[in-house]
Amino acid sequence: MLSDDQLQDLNRPLLDEHQFRYQYLRDLLARRHVDAQDVVQQLNAFQVAIPSWALGTGGTRFGRFSGGGEPRSLEEKIDDVALLNQLNGSSNSISLHIPWDIPQDVPALQQQLKARGLTIDSMNSNTFQDQPGQSVSYKFGSLSHTDAAVRQLAVEHNIECVRYGQQLGAGVHTVWLADGSNFPGQQHLRRAYQRTAESLASIYEAMPSDMTMLIEYKPYEPNFYSMVIPDWGTSYSLCQYLGKQAQVLVDLGHHLPNTNIEQIVGRLRHFGRLGGFHFNGSMYGDDDLTTGSTKPFQLFLIFNELVDAAQDDTVNQEAAVAYMIDASHNTKDPLEDLLQSVESILGAYAKALLVDRAALHEAQENNDVVRAEEILRDAFLTDVRPLVAESYRQSGGALQPVAVYRAARVRESLIQQRGKLSLSTGL
Amino acid sequence: MLSDDQLQDLNRPLLDEHQFRYQYLRDLLARRHVDAQDVVQQLNAFQVAIPSWALGTGGTRFGRFSGGGEPRSLEEKIDDVALLNQLNGSSNSISLHIPWDIPQDVPALQQQLKARGLTIDSMNSNTFQDQPGQSVSYKFGSLSHTDAAVRQLAVEHNIECVRYGQQLGAGVHTVWLADGSNFPGQQHLRRAYQRTAESLASIYEAMPSDMTMLIEYKPYEPNFYSMVIPDWGTSYSLCQYLGKQAQVLVDLGHHLPNTNIEQIVGRLRHFGRLGGFHFNGSMYGDDDLTTGSTKPFQLFLIFNELVDAAQDDTVNQEAAVAYMIDASHNTKDPLEDLLQSVESILGAYAKALLVDRAALHEAQENNDVVRAEEILRDAFLTDVRPLVAESYRQSGGALQPVAVYRAARVRESLIQQRGKLSLSTGL
Amino acid sequence: MLSDDQLQDLNRPLLDEHQFRYQYLRDLLARRHVDAQDVVQQLNAFQVAIPSWALGTGGTRFGRFSGGGEPRSLEEKIDDVALLNQLNGSSNSISLHIPWDIPQDVPALQQQLKARGLTIDSMNSNTFQDQPGQSVSYKFGSLSHTDAAVRQLAVEHNIECVRYGQQLGAGVHTVWLADGSNFPGQQHLRRAYQRTAESLASIYEAMPSDMTMLIEYKPYEPNFYSMVIPDWGTSYSLCQYLGKQAQVLVDLGHHLPNTNIEQIVGRLRHFGRLGGFHFNGSMYGDDDLTTGSTKPFQLFLIFNELVDAAQDDTVNQEAAVAYMIDASHNTKDPLEDLLQSVESILGAYAKALLVDRAALHEAQENNDVVRAEEILRDAFLTDVRPLVAESYRQSGGALQPVAVYRAARVRESLIQQRGKLSLSTGL
Amino acid sequence: MLSDDQLQDLNRPLLDEHQFRYQYLRDLLARRHVDAQDVVQQLNAFQVAIPSWALGTGGTRFGRFSGGGEPRSLEEKIDDVALLNQLNGSSNSISLHIPWDIPQDVPALQQQLKARGLTIDSMNSNTFQDQPGQSVSYKFGSLSHTDAAVRQLAVEHNIECVRYGQQLGAGVHTVWLADGSNFPGQQHLRRAYQRTAESLASIYEAMPSDMTMLIEYKPYEPNFYSMVIPDWGTSYSLCQYLGKQAQVLVDLGHHLPNTNIEQIVGRLRHFGRLGGFHFNGSMYGDDDLTTGSTKPFQLFLIFNELVDAAQDDTVNQEAAVAYMIDASHNTKDPLEDLLQSVESILGAYAKALLVDRAALHEAQENNDVVRAEEILRDAFLTDVRPLVAESYRQSGGALQPVAVYRAARVRESLIQQRGKLSLSTGL
């Protein structure tokens, strides 16, 4: 983390431009009877969790090009997230992945988190890889495996994650299941589903009553003929089977081409079953790019559904939606990528907050297609970056996080501390 | 319809080749302890409904090229289906579309059907077009419309279809809803869903207790930003909302690119919610081509799921799956297209019946991927045409329906009777 | 068209807001040493042609819901385009479709065009429909047909279009070929290509030396197994076969899912073979929606390629790129849709003009991925609507074309003049 | 390799069934005046190269589950291919990947190859990974890199591959370029193309006059925004730039959803630019599954184009098409997967050889859509496995390669020899 002085010094040359832009936007919004500060406060309150596995350079099956200075331990990962949160004031929690992030000394960890102003938001299990010395293999599946011993191992691993989560105060246990098949006939599709449902039930029963299980779906990869949980309908059916603490997790990169994701989001909110998001950027599939880098309009439309639902009395507001990034950075500095991602998310949220919802609903009721569209577009086309920057400022962060990160030469310091060849766990 | 003598005359030159091929296949199957006649009997029992709207030449929005001799009335449509059923013995029912097929004289119609050995399998409503003189318009939706008057009209139209269905003995009422939006913002996604659910409930309540409502889904077209019922998950959720008489309808052309449709089929059977099929061929979307013309392996894998579920005691076998063709023929003679479609369906079914299920399940339990795949492939690669032809023969049909149809110069007769420019209702 | 006074009256209440916004943006850009007026002048010069077939309500194969007041003749179509051009100053030409727009009295037409300040930019042939009394049918193709008589008819029709184009001063003859096949085996793929190449050569030879032939491509619809010209590679190969006056036309809706269209645009500019654009909006395929309505970032990236190429000395700048809208409006007022489309196009162009190209190139050379991306995003996120509005103003148009169109109650007038049931030609 | 006696012993119990099936098929074909032995001879002559990198277990970025007994050296890879070729008589060459397969002792290698009856068909370069100690990195590209030093390294590596190819008698040098970008703006699209063209020209010039350069294309992965060579059109344009020895390589898994690949194959044959194939199976993208496992009909249609072109005097027959497998086996025994792949390829080829081409052309000329389709389907639906098995038999191989491989307990032997944890190079 930077010292407060250092941060202020780095902000100073950016302040005049910021004031110029923010003042204009405040005036512009005031003409529409919108109080900019109201929007900024909502941005201040918005937090998106950082995944521990995105703090290092990722790769594809074709190769990996590390950038250096990657965190070598859970403690260093927490340090990295603390830095991000210092810069943008919007990343005050971290998602852990077991076994990559097994805490060795829980009290010390809790102390570090507290000192950094961070929390653990969720635990993520891993049954898509075999660990050294593992008794049975996940090669042909885990929670859905035909062999009860493998299912048992996978269930126990998930329960172990739940236990770590309880110790660390994580409210969420996320299950992404890589299980599936590569060839027609390989897997009995109905039985694999039923075995999965039963395995999940065993984990569900082990959860404390204040924990949520998020069930992720993905149409393909690492299995290329069928995935046991390929679509939201399957996740949803499993949630219904399990109970109220089970919720669907939407990962932006886990959809077939041309899917209208914002509609799925609205649908799940309607059903009271949207538990969380994995933000990333996708052009072809699970590309794991920077959030907002390829389809910024879609990101806005998703937040439009979220804001609309959050302001709707007919929607069950009990279940919180957990916002998390899930990305992999092959060519960018991971920390820069995460700063960009959070900025895109805040921008999309700010735009969604600017939508004139009363006017939109009126246009929708009257089927005034052009007007309804223009109301959305008006919000989308507005340059909301000054609102986001003001939120950073009010949270004690950097007016321009990436620029300040670069000016502070953070990566160079990290390389010096951790080495050029340090490797973080992750994909 | 052809006279029995005519049919026998046309079969005669094909018989020797058939016997040669069938005898070989019977011997081949006997070596595997499979009785060919058992399979043929199951084929004999299999029936797929013919849609009234596929008896004329269809078109695209770019144009339509009619072929002549199209049925000009419901009576002529029934005649056409009777001919198909005479030729293949597998098309003994017909799907009607209201208002295109409003029966004028129900008793006369019932008599005609009885004389032809046909039944009405399902009624299909139409709220995607305005009829002349319609009080309010479906331009912006029907069951999901913001205006209660439009919803009411659409509900009443559906109830009218249900009433016709009762009169004609149809066990199924199919709802394909074209409702949706072309632009972000146009439609309030959650409210549109809720309105649709309530409209469907009104129709559901009007159904007799022995009728099934099939709820079709489609990701796009005629709306290109969102469809109210875009995927199986939405259909499924609506069925749960409505009750046990509501079931999901799978149309092969209504999926996003690369969807694993056979898995959806298996899933819905597992849930006891698969009510029916619309068979057609698709390469890009709702192409409405001849069934089996582009993805014959997928068609086989779908039947593999159906047969597997039908033989599984753990699956609820109460609800019958309604098999229907839904296609549009732009460049082919519609009757030839339908004969081809039924033949492809029978072939896929026959292959699925040949799968050595005990061996497959064993290979699946052992995760013997190659063996499981080879068991399926063995069935798929077997040339089952002799089984299908034998089924035609035993049903009193044509050994080669298309060839016999051509040899009998049916289209030429129809053009002579009905004219070159006769136009059937449909797309 | 509106009277000047009427237009000024309608602009007046919008002027103060415009000045407020424009002044800010001018100041903001000045801080970056960009002269807003320079950008506005380039917007003033930018023109996009309006297709005659988009002035009426379109439809899908499932139905059509007309809105009334549609132009009943070529003269009324010209009037509609004149109104659009009056409102936005950016639509000073019109694309004609033969036979829908065969001019009856060429001198009178030229006079009308001149009086309205309009030109004809391109002629578009139609060989995807049969006209009444046509000697042979296009059912199985036109320029690629196996029957020389059909090819001859199609060639002659295209040459007829070329002749009309010469008379009307159109510089472009566009060939969109619907030819293809619906089923494997239907068409001999290599021969169909060769016949097409030869047919195009016959048309090419008939063109005057100052006319450009644009060859459009489309992966599917109205044929669903193969299209003779499915992709840019095929168009490009045909252009090479024909000669320098042949160029590729890119239609935004004619690509397979996930295609990187901006790269195709850059590639074709590199080859000196990009002749023109058909702008529209697409989410699934040839959806023909309002330009920019679904993928505004992609539209910006396309203009980024165009501007980059236009400023690059190594690119052949001789061949002009023809900008044309090609859309169909099923649920919107066609004129509102076109005003929105042009506004989106101008906005994307304005943003592309704001890209700091020197800095971008430097970042690209250094593989500074984050910086390169941020430079593009900075331009994209800027609210350029004041630049577009200022361009409208300087061109004597409406500050907000759609709002003014509505305030002037244009549609109501058109319905009064032309009737509620007037039907324009088109899809 | 197995001893001849061992092979005969393993074939013996399969022979009776084979004779029964082959005799029937021979009789059936004779009725159509087709000589089965003619087809078998063409199958005997057909060879598909085995890639060295597919002999070990592959993986995804999520993990890898090795199966044991993988080849630890180039020599062991050659042994594995020799075994495959012994079993199926159709895999007499091997594709090498540099630097994974750098030959240490060329004369010894040549001797081994000769003794095994194998040749090297192609060299494949690798510029998508950095090798230990590499002077500059491929992180941001290789042949397209902005830095001339990186391009130079990549060019030299390719020339090194060419030199190895010359030494080993390989006729083909394959370039698959992973270069591209993950984010808009990262790469200057036109310049990246031009740099690539120039780099390729340097390699091309270094090739001997009897070597062919194959240029592969791929739409995405490992780059997810743009690939420098994303489609056949780009490969084709580069071939035109380079000269006659440059040809396009089609990899079945490298296409956007729904692409009609067989049409691309026909087109490239028409242009005289189809140089080779990478066979594999794909459902979503570059899934690298067993050839024929997901879309057997498409595989047949591709061979239909190849056979049609091979029998067409108007097609340039000079350039040979190189047939190669390119796959990765995550859950299957690699050798079983390759045996299955070759069998699927031979089956598709056999079916294409059975197409009644004269009748097909006649139906195409007459636009008899149904008949043309039925002619293709007749060949596709024929069970040609006896022809393939007879070809195996006549080549001295196994009647059922996978079954014999299992019966001979080859994998168990390999594990014993090479160990459970041996790891082959590859993805």
Coordinates of C-alpha atoms in Angstrom, one line a residue, chain A residues 107-247:
Chain A
P107 CA -6.0 -15.7 13.7
A108 CA -3.0 -14.1 12.0
L109 CA -4.9 -13.9 8.8
Q110 CA -7.9 -12.4 10.5
Q111 CA -5.6 -9.8 12.0
Q112 CA -4.1 -9.0 8.6
L113 CA -7.5 -8.7 7.0
K114 CA -8.7 -6.4 9.8
A115 CA -5.6 -4.2 9.6
R116 CA -6.1 -3.9 5.8
G117 CA -9.9 -3.2 6.1
L118 CA -10.7 -6.3 4.1
T119 CA -13.0 -9.3 4.5
I120 CA -13.3 -12.7 2.8
D121 CA -16.4 -12.8 0.8
S122 CA -16.5 -16.3 -0.5
M123 CA -14.8 -19.7 -0.7
N124 CA -14.3 -21.5 -4.0
S125 CA -13.8 -25.2 -4.2
N126 CA -11.6 -27.0 -6.7
T127 CA -12.5 -30.4 -7.9
F128 CA -11.3 -29.9 -11.5
Q129 CA -7.7 -30.8 -10.7
D130 CA -6.0 -33.6 -8.8
Q131 CA -3.9 -32.6 -5.9
P132 CA -0.6 -34.5 -5.2
G133 CA -1.3 -37.7 -3.3
Q134 CA -5.0 -37.5 -3.9
S135 CA -6.6 -40.9 -3.2
V136 CA -8.9 -41.0 -6.2
S137 CA -8.9 -38.9 -9.3
Y138 CA -11.3 -36.3 -10.7
K139 CA -10.4 -37.2 -14.2
F140 CA -13.9 -38.4 -14.9
G141 CA -15.7 -36.0 -12.6
S142 CA -16.2 -35.2 -9.0
L143 CA -19.6 -34.5 -7.5
S144 CA -21.2 -36.3 -10.4
H145 CA -18.7 -39.2 -10.6
T146 CA -20.0 -42.8 -10.9
D147 CA -17.7 -43.9 -8.1
A148 CA -19.1 -43.1 -4.7
A149 CA -15.6 -42.7 -3.3
V150 CA -14.8 -39.9 -5.7
R151 CA -18.0 -38.1 -4.9
Q152 CA -17.3 -38.5 -1.2
L153 CA -13.8 -37.0 -1.6
A154 CA -15.3 -34.0 -3.5
V155 CA -18.1 -33.5 -1.0
E156 CA -15.6 -33.6 1.8
H157 CA -13.4 -31.1 0.0
N158 CA -16.4 -28.8 -0.4
I159 CA -17.3 -29.2 3.3
E160 CA -13.7 -28.3 4.2
C161 CA -14.1 -25.1 2.2
V162 CA -17.3 -24.4 4.1
R163 CA -15.5 -24.8 7.4
Y164 CA -12.7 -22.5 6.3
G165 CA -15.4 -20.0 5.2
Q166 CA -17.0 -20.2 8.6
Q167 CA -13.7 -19.5 10.3
L168 CA -12.9 -16.6 8.1
G169 CA -16.4 -15.1 8.0
A170 CA -17.1 -15.8 4.4
G171 CA -20.9 -15.6 3.7
V172 CA -20.7 -17.5 0.4
H173 CA -19.5 -20.9 -0.8
T174 CA -19.2 -21.1 -4.6
V175 CA -19.4 -24.3 -6.5
W176 CA -18.2 -24.3 -10.1
L177 CA -18.4 -27.8 -11.3
A178 CA -16.1 -28.8 -14.2
D179 CA -17.8 -32.2 -14.5
G180 CA -19.1 -33.3 -17.8
S181 CA -18.1 -35.4 -20.8
N182 CA -16.2 -35.0 -24.0
F183 CA -18.0 -37.6 -26.0
P184 CA -21.5 -38.7 -26.7
G185 CA -22.2 -41.8 -24.5
Q186 CA -19.4 -41.1 -22.0
Q187 CA -21.8 -40.0 -19.3
H188 CA -25.3 -41.0 -18.5
L189 CA -26.8 -37.5 -18.6
R190 CA -29.7 -38.0 -16.3
R191 CA -27.8 -40.0 -13.7
A192 CA -24.9 -37.6 -13.7
Y193 CA -27.4 -34.8 -12.8
Q194 CA -29.0 -36.9 -10.0
R195 CA -25.7 -37.8 -8.5
T196 CA -24.7 -34.1 -8.6
A197 CA -27.9 -33.1 -6.9
E198 CA -27.3 -35.5 -4.1
S199 CA -23.7 -34.5 -3.6
L200 CA -24.7 -30.9 -3.5
A201 CA -27.3 -31.8 -0.9
S202 CA -24.6 -33.3 1.3
I203 CA -22.6 -30.1 1.1
Y204 CA -25.7 -27.9 1.6
E205 CA -26.5 -29.7 4.8
A206 CA -23.1 -29.0 6.2
M207 CA -23.4 -25.2 5.6
P208 CA -24.3 -22.9 8.5
S209 CA -27.7 -21.3 8.2
D210 CA -26.2 -17.9 7.3
M211 CA -24.1 -19.1 4.4
T212 CA -25.2 -19.1 0.8
M213 CA -24.2 -21.7 -1.8
L214 CA -23.7 -20.3 -5.2
I215 CA -24.1 -22.7 -8.1
E216 CA -22.3 -21.6 -11.3
Y217 CA -23.1 -22.8 -14.7
K218 CA -21.0 -23.1 -17.9
P219 CA -21.8 -24.5 -21.3
Y220 CA -18.4 -25.9 -22.2
E221 CA -14.7 -26.2 -21.1
P222 CA -13.0 -28.1 -19.7
N223 CA -15.5 -30.6 -21.1
F224 CA -16.6 -30.2 -24.7
Y225 CA -19.6 -32.4 -25.3
S226 CA -21.6 -31.9 -22.1
M227 CA -21.3 -30.1 -18.8
V228 CA -23.4 -31.3 -15.9
I229 CA -24.4 -27.8 -15.2
P230 CA -24.4 -26.1 -18.6
D231 CA -27.0 -23.3 -18.2
W232 CA -29.0 -21.2 -15.8
G233 CA -32.0 -23.5 -16.0
T234 CA -29.9 -26.4 -14.6
S235 CA -28.5 -24.2 -11.8
Y236 CA -31.9 -23.0 -11.0
S237 CA -33.4 -26.5 -10.8
L238 CA -30.6 -27.5 -8.4
C239 CA -31.3 -24.5 -6.2
Q240 CA -34.9 -25.5 -6.0
Y241 CA -33.9 -29.0 -5.1
L242 CA -31.5 -27.8 -2.3
G243 CA -33.4 -25.0 -0.6
K244 CA -33.4 -21.3 0.1
Q245 CA -29.7 -20.9 0.8
A246 CA -28.8 -22.1 -2.7
Q247 CA -28.6 -19.4 -5.4

